PDB file of C-alpha atoms in Angstrom:
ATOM      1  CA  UNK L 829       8.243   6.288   2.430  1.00  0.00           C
ATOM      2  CA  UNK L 830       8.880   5.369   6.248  1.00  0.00           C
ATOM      3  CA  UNK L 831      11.999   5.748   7.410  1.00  0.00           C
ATOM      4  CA  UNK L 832      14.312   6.148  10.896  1.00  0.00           C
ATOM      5  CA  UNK L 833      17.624   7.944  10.989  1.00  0.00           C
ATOM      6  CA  UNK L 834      19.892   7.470  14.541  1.00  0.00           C
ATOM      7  CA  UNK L 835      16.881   6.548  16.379  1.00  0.00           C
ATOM      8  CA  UNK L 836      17.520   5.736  19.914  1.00  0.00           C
ATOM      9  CA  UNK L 837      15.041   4.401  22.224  1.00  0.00           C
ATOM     10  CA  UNK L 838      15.713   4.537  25.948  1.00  0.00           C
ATOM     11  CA  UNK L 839      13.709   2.668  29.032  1.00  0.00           C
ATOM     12  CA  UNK L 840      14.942   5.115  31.687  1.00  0.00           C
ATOM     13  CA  UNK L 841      18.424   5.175  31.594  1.00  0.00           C
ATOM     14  CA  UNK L 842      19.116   2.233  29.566  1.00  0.00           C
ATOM     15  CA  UNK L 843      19.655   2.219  25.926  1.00  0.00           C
ATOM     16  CA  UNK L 844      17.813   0.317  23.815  1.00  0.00           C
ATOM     17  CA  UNK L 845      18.048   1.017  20.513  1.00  0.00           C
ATOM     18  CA  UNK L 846      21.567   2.682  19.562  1.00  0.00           C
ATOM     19  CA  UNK L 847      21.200   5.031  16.667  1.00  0.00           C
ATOM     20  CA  UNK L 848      18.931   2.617  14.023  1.00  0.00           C
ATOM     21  CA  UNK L 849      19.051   3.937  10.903  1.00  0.00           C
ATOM     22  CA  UNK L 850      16.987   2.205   8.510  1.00  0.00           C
ATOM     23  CA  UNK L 851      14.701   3.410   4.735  1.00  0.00           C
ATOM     24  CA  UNK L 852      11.770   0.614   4.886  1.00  0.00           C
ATOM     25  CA  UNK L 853      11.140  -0.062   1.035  1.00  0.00           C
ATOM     26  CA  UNK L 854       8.188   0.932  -0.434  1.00  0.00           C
ATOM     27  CA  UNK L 855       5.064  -2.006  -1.064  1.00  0.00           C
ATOM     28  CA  UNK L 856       7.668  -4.575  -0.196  1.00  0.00           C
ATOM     29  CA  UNK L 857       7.934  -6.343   2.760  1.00  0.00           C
ATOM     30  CA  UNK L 858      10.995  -5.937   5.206  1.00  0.00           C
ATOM     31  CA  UNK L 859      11.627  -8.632   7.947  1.00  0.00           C
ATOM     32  CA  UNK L 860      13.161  -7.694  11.521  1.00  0.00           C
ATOM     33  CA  UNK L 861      15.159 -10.804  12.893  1.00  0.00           C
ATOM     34  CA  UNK L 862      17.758 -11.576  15.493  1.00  0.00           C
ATOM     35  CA  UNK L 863      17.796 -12.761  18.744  1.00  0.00           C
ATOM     36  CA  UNK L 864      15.003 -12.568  21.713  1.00  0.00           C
ATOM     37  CA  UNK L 865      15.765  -9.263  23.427  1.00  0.00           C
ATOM     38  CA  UNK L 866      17.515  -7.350  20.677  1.00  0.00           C
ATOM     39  CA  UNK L 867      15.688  -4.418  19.771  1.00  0.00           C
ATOM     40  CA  UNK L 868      13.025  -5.992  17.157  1.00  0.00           C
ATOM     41  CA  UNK L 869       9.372  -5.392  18.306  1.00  0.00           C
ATOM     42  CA  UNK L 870      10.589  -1.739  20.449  1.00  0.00           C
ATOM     43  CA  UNK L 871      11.908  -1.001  17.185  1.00  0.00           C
ATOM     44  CA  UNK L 872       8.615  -2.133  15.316  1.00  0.00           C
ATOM     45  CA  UNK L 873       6.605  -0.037  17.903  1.00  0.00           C
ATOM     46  CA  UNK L 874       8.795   3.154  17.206  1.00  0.00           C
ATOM     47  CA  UNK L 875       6.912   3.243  13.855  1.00  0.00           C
ATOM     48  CA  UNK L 876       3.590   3.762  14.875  1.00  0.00           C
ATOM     49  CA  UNK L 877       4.354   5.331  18.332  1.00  0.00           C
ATOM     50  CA  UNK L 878       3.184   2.592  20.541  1.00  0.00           C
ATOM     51  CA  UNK L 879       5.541   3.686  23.089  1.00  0.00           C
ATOM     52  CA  UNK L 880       3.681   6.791  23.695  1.00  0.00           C
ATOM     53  CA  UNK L 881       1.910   5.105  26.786  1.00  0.00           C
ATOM     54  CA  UNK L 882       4.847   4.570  28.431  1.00  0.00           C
ATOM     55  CA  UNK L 883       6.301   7.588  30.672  1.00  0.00           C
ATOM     56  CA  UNK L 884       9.554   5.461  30.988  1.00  0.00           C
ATOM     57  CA  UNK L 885      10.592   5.422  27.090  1.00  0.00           C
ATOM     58  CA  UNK L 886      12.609   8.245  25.755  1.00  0.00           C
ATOM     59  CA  UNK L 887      13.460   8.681  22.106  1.00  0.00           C
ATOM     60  CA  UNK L 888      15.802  10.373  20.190  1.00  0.00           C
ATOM     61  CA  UNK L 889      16.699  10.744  16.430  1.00  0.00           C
ATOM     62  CA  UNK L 890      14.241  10.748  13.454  1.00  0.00           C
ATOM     63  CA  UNK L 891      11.111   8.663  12.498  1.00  0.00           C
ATOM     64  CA  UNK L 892       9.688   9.915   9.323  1.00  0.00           C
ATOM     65  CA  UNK L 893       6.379   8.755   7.232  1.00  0.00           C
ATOM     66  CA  UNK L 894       6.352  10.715   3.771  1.00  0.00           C
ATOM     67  CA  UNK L 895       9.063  13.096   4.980  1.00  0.00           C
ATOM     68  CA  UNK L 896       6.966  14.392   8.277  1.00  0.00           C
ATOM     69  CA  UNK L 897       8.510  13.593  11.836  1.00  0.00           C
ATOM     70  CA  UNK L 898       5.799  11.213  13.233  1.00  0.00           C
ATOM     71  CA  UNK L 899       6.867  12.493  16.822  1.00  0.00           C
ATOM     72  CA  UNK L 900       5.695  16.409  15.949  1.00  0.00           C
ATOM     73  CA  UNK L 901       3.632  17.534  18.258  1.00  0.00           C
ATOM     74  CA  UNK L 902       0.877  18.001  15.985  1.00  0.00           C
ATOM     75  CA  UNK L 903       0.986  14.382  14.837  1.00  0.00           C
ATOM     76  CA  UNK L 904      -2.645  12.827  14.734  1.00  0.00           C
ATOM     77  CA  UNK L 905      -1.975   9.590  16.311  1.00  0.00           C
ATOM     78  CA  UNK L 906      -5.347   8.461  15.102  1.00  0.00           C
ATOM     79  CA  UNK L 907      -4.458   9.070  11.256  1.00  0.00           C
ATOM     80  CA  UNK L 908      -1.199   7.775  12.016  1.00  0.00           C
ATOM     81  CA  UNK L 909      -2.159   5.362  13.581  1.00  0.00           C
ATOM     82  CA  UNK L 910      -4.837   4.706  10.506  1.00  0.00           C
ATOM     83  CA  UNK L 911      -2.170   4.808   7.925  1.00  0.00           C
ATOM     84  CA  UNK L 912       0.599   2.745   9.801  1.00  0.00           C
ATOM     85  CA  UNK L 913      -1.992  -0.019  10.913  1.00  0.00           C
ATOM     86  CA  UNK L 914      -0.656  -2.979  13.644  1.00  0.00           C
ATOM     87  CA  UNK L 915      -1.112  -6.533  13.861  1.00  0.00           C
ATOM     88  CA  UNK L 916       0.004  -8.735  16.776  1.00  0.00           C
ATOM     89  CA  UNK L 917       1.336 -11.748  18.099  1.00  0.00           C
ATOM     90  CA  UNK L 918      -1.959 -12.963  19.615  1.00  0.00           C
ATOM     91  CA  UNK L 919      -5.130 -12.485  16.980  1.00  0.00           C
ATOM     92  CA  UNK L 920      -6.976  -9.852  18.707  1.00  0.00           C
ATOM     93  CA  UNK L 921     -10.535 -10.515  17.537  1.00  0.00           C
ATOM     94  CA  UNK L 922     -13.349  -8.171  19.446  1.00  0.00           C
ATOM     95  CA  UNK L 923     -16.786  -9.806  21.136  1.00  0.00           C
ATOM     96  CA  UNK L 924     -18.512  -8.524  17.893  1.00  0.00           C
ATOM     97  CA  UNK L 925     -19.567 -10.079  14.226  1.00  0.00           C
ATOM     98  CA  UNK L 926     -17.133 -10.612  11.518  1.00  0.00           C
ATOM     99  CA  UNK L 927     -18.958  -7.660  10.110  1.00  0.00           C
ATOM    100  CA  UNK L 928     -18.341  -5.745  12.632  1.00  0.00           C
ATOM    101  CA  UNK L 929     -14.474  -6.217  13.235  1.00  0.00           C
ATOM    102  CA  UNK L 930     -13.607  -5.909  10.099  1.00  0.00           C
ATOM    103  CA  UNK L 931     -16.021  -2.411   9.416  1.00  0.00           C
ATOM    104  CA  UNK L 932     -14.709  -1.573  12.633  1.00  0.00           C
ATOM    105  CA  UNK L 933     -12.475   1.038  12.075  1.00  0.00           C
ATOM    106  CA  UNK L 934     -14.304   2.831   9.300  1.00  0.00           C
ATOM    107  CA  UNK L 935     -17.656   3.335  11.881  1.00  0.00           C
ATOM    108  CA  UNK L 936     -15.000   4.968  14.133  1.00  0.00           C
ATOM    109  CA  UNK L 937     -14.293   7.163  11.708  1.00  0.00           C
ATOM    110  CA  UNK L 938     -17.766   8.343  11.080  1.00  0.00           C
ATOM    111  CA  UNK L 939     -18.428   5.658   7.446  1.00  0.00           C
ATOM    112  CA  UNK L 940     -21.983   4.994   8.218  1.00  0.00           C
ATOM    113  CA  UNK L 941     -23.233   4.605   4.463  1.00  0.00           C
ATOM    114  CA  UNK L 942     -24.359   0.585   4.607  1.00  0.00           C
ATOM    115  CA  UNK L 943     -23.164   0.325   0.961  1.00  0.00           C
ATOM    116  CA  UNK L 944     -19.858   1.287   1.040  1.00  0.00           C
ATOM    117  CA  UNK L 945     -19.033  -0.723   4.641  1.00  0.00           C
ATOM    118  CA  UNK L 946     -20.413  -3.606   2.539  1.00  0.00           C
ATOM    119  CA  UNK L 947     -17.976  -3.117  -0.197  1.00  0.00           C
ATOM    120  CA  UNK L 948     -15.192  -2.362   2.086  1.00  0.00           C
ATOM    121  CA  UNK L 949     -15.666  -5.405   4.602  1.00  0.00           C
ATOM    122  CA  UNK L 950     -15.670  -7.438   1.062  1.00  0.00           C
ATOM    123  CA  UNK L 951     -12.639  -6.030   0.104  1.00  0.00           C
ATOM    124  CA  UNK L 952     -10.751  -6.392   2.861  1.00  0.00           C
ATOM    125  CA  UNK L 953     -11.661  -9.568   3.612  1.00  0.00           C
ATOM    126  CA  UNK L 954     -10.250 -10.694   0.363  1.00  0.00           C
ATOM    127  CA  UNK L 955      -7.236  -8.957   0.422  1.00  0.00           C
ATOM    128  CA  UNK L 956      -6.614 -11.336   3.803  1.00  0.00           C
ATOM    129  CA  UNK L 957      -7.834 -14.227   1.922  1.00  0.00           C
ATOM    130  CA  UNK L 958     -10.364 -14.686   4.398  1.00  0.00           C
ATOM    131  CA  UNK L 959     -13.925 -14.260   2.218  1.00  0.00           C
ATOM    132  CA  UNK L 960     -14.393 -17.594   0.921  1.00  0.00           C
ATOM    133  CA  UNK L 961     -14.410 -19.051   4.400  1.00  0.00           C
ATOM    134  CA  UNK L 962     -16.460 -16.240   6.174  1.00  0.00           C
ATOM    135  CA  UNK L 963     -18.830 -14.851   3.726  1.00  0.00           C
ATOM    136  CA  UNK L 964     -21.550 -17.096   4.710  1.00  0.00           C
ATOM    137  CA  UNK L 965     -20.856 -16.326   8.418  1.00  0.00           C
ATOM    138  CA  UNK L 966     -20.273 -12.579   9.001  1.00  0.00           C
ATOM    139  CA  UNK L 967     -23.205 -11.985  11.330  1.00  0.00           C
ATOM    140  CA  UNK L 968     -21.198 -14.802  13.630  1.00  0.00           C
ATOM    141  CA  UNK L 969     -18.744 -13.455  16.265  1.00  0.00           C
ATOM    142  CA  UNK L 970     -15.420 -13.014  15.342  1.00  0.00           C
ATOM    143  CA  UNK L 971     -14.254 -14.956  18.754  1.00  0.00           C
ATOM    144  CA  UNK L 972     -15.544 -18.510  17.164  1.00  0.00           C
ATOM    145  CA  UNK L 973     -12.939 -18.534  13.938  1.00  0.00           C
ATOM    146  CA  UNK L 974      -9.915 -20.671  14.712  1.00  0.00           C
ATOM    147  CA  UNK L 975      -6.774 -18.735  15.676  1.00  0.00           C
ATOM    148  CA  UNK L 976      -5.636 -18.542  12.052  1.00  0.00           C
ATOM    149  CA  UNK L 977      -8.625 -16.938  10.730  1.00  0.00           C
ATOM    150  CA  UNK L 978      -8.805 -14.612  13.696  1.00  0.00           C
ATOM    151  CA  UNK L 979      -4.846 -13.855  12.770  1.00  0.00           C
ATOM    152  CA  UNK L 980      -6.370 -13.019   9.214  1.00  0.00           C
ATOM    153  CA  UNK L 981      -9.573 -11.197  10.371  1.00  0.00           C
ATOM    154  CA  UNK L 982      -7.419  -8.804  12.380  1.00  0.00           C
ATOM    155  CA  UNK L 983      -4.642  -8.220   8.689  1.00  0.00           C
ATOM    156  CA  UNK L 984      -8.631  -7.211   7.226  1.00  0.00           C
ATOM    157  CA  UNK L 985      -9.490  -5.090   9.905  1.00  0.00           C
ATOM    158  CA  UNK L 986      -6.408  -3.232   9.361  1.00  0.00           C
ATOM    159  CA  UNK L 987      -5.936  -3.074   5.726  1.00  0.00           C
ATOM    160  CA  UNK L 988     -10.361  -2.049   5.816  1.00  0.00           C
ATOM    161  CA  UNK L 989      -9.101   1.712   6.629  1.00  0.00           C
ATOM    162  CA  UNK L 990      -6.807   1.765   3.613  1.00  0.00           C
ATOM    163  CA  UNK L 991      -3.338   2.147   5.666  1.00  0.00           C
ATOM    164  CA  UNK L 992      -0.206   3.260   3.701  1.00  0.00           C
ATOM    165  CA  UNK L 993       2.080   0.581   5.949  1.00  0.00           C
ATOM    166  CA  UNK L 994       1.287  -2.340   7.962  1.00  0.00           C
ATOM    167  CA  UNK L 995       3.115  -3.694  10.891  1.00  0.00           C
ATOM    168  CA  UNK L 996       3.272  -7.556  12.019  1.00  0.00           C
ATOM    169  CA  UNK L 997       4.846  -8.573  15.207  1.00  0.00           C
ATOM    170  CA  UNK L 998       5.442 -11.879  15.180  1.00  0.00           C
ATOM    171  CA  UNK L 999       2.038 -12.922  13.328  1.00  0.00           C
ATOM    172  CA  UNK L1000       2.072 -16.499  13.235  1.00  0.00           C
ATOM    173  CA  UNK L1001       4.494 -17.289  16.423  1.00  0.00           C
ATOM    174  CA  UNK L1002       0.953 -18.314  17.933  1.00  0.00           C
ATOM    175  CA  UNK L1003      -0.544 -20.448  15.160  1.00  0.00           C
ATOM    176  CA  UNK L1004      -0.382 -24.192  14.226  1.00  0.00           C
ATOM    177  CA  UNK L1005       2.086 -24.707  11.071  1.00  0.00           C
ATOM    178  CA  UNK L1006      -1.430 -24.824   8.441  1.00  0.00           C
ATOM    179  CA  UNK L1007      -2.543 -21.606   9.979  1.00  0.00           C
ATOM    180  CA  UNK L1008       0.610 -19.630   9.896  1.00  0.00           C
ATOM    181  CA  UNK L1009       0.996 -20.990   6.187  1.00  0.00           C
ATOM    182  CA  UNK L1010      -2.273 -19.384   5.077  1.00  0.00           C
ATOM    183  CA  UNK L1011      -1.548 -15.919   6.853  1.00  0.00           C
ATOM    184  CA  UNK L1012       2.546 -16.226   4.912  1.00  0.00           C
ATOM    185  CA  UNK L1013       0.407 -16.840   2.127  1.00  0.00           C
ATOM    186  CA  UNK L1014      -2.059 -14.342   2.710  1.00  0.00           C
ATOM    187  CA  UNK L1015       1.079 -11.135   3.365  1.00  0.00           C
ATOM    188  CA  UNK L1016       3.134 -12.511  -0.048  1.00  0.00           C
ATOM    189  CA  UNK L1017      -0.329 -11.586  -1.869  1.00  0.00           C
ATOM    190  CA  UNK L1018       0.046  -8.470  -0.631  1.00  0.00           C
ATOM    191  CA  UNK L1019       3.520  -7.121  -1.800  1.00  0.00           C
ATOM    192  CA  UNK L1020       3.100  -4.545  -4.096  1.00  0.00           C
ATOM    193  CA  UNK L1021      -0.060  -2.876  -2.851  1.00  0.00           C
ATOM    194  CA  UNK L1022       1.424  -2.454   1.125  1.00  0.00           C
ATOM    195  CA  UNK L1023       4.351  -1.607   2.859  1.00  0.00           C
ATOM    196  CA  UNK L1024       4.923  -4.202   5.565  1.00  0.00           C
ATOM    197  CA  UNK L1025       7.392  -4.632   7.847  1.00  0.00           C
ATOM    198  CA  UNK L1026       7.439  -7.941   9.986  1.00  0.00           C
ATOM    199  CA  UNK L1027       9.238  -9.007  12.947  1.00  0.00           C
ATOM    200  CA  UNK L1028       9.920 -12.627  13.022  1.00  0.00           C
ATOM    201  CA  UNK L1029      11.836 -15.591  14.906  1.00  0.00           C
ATOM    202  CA  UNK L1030      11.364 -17.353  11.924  1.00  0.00           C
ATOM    203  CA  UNK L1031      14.280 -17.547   9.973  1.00  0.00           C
ATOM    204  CA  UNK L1032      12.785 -19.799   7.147  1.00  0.00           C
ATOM    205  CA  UNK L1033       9.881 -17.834   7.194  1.00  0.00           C
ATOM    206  CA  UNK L1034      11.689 -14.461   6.658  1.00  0.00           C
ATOM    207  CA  UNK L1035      13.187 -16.004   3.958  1.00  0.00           C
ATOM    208  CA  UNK L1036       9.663 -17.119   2.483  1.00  0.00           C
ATOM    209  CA  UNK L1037       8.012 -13.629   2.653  1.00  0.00           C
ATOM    210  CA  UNK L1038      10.487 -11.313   3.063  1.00  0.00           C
ATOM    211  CA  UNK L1039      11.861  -8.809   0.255  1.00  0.00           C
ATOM    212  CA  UNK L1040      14.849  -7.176   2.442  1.00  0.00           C
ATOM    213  CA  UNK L1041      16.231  -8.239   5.827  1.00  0.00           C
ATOM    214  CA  UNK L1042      17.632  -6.433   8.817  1.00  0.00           C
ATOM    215  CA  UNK L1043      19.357  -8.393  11.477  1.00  0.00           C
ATOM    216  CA  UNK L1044      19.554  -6.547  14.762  1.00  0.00           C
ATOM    217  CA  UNK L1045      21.893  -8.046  18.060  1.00  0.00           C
ATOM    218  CA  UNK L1046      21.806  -5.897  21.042  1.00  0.00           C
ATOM    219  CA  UNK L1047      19.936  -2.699  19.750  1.00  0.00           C
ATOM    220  CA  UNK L1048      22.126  -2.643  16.693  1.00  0.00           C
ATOM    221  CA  UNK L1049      21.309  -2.709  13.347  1.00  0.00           C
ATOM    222  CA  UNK L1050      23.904  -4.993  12.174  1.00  0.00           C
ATOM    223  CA  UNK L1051      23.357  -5.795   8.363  1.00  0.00           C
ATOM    224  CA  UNK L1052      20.828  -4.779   6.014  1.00  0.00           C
ATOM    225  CA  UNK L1053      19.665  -5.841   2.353  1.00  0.00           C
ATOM    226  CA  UNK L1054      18.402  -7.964   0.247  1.00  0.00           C
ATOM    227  CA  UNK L1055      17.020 -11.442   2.000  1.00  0.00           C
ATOM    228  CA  UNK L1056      18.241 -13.777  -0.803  1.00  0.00           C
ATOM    229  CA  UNK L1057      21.982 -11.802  -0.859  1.00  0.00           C
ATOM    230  CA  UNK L1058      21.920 -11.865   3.082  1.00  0.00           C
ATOM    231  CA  UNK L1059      20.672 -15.186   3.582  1.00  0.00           C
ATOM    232  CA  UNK L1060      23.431 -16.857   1.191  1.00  0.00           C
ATOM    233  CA  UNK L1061      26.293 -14.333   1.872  1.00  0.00           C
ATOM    234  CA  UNK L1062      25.544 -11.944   4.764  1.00  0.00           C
ATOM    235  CA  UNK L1063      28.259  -9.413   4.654  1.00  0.00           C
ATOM    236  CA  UNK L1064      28.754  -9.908   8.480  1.00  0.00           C
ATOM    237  CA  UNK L1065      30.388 -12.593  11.041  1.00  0.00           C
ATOM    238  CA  UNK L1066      27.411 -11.675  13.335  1.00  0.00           C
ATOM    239  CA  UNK L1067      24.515 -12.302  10.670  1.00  0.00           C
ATOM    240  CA  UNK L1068      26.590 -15.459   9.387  1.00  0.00           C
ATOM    241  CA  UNK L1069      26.691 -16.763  12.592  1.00  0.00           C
ATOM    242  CA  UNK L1070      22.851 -16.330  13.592  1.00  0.00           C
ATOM    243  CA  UNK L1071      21.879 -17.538  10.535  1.00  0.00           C
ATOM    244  CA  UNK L1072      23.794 -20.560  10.981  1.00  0.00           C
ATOM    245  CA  UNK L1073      22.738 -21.171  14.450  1.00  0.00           C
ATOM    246  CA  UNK L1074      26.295 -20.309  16.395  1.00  0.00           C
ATOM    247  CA  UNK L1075      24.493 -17.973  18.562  1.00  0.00           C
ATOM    248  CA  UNK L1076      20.839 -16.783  19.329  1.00  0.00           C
TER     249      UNK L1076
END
């Protein structure tokens, strides 16, 4: 189970985040939303410590993966980072095969056996629904598949190491309406074996995927629950209003 309890993220002296707490629900997928600025994607980032680069961010306050503090000092941010996999805005395909991105993370870890990178490149490449398209293909470089199969190339590479959670920031903001369809279609088919937890202007689009919502204004976490409850009667003037386009 991931969780965060008053997590506070600071950029200096400035608060960011003000005391988040939030229980991410297991194999279902949660959607971030609210307005540009308010806390979304540094929250997202918290999860998997993508911060940890940056000398300016300071944070306070609990994140928790299976009851361990991801922030101990003997965190492995490599197995962390394995088991609470990434993907971004932009499709981030490396100047290698199709093979080789999606087998990518495996070789790092020292999988050299041919058989079972075959069967695990297969697999994940299914899982993203991406197979049919590429199997024909995977000694080609992942840099010539259009945007939307590069989107779902990089959901294989990260679901190829088996991760417990997966994080999306914004995954289709970049892709043409078809594209971004497939890659909706492609996370809905994976409730129930994944965690995921998806940042996303998108209102109709959290409403598509999304099995709970949290709406965040200003570093808050303002309302959480159920999308179809929140979406037809959020508890909150704030949430009512951004979902009805007064503000945001």
């Amino acid at each position: 189970m991931l969780e965060v309890k008053n997590l506070k993220l600071f950029y200096g002296d400035n608060e960011a985040l003000h005391g988040i707490n939030l229980e991410f629900k297991d194999k279902q997928i949660t959607a971030l939303i609210g307005p540009s600025g308010c806390g979304k994607s540094t929250l997202l980032r918290t999860l998997n410590r993508m911060h940890d680069d940056n000398q300016n961010v300071r944070i306070e306050g609990l994140v928790s993966l299976d009851g361990k503090d991801i922030y101990q000092k003997d965190t492995d941010l490599l197995d962390l980072r394995k088991n609470v996999g990434m993907v971004f805005q932009q499709p981030i395909a490396f100047p290698m095969s199709v093979y080789n991105n999606v087998a990518y993370g495996l070789q790092v870890a020292g999988i050299k056996d041919k058989a079972a990178l075959d069967a695990a490149v297969e697999k994940s490449l299914k899982q993203a629904a991406l197979w049919d398209e590429v199997k024909d293909m995977l000694d080609k470089s992942g840099l010539s598949l259009s945007g939307g199969q590069q989107q779902r190339l990089c959901i294989a590479r990260a679901l190829a190491v088996e991760p417990e959670i997966l994080l999306l920031d914004e995954p289709t903001s970049a892709l043409d309406p078809i594209s971004a369809n497939k890659v909706e279609e492609t996370l809905v088919s994976l409730k129930g074996k994944y965690t995921m937890v998806a940042v996303t202007h998108n209102m109709q689009q959290a409403a598509r995927i999304s099995d709970w919502t949290a709406f965040m204004m200003n570093g808050d976490l303002v309302e959480y629950g159920k999308t179809k409850e929140m979406f037809i009667s959020p508890k909150e003037q704030r949430t009512d209003d951004y979902l009805n386009g007064r503000f945001g």
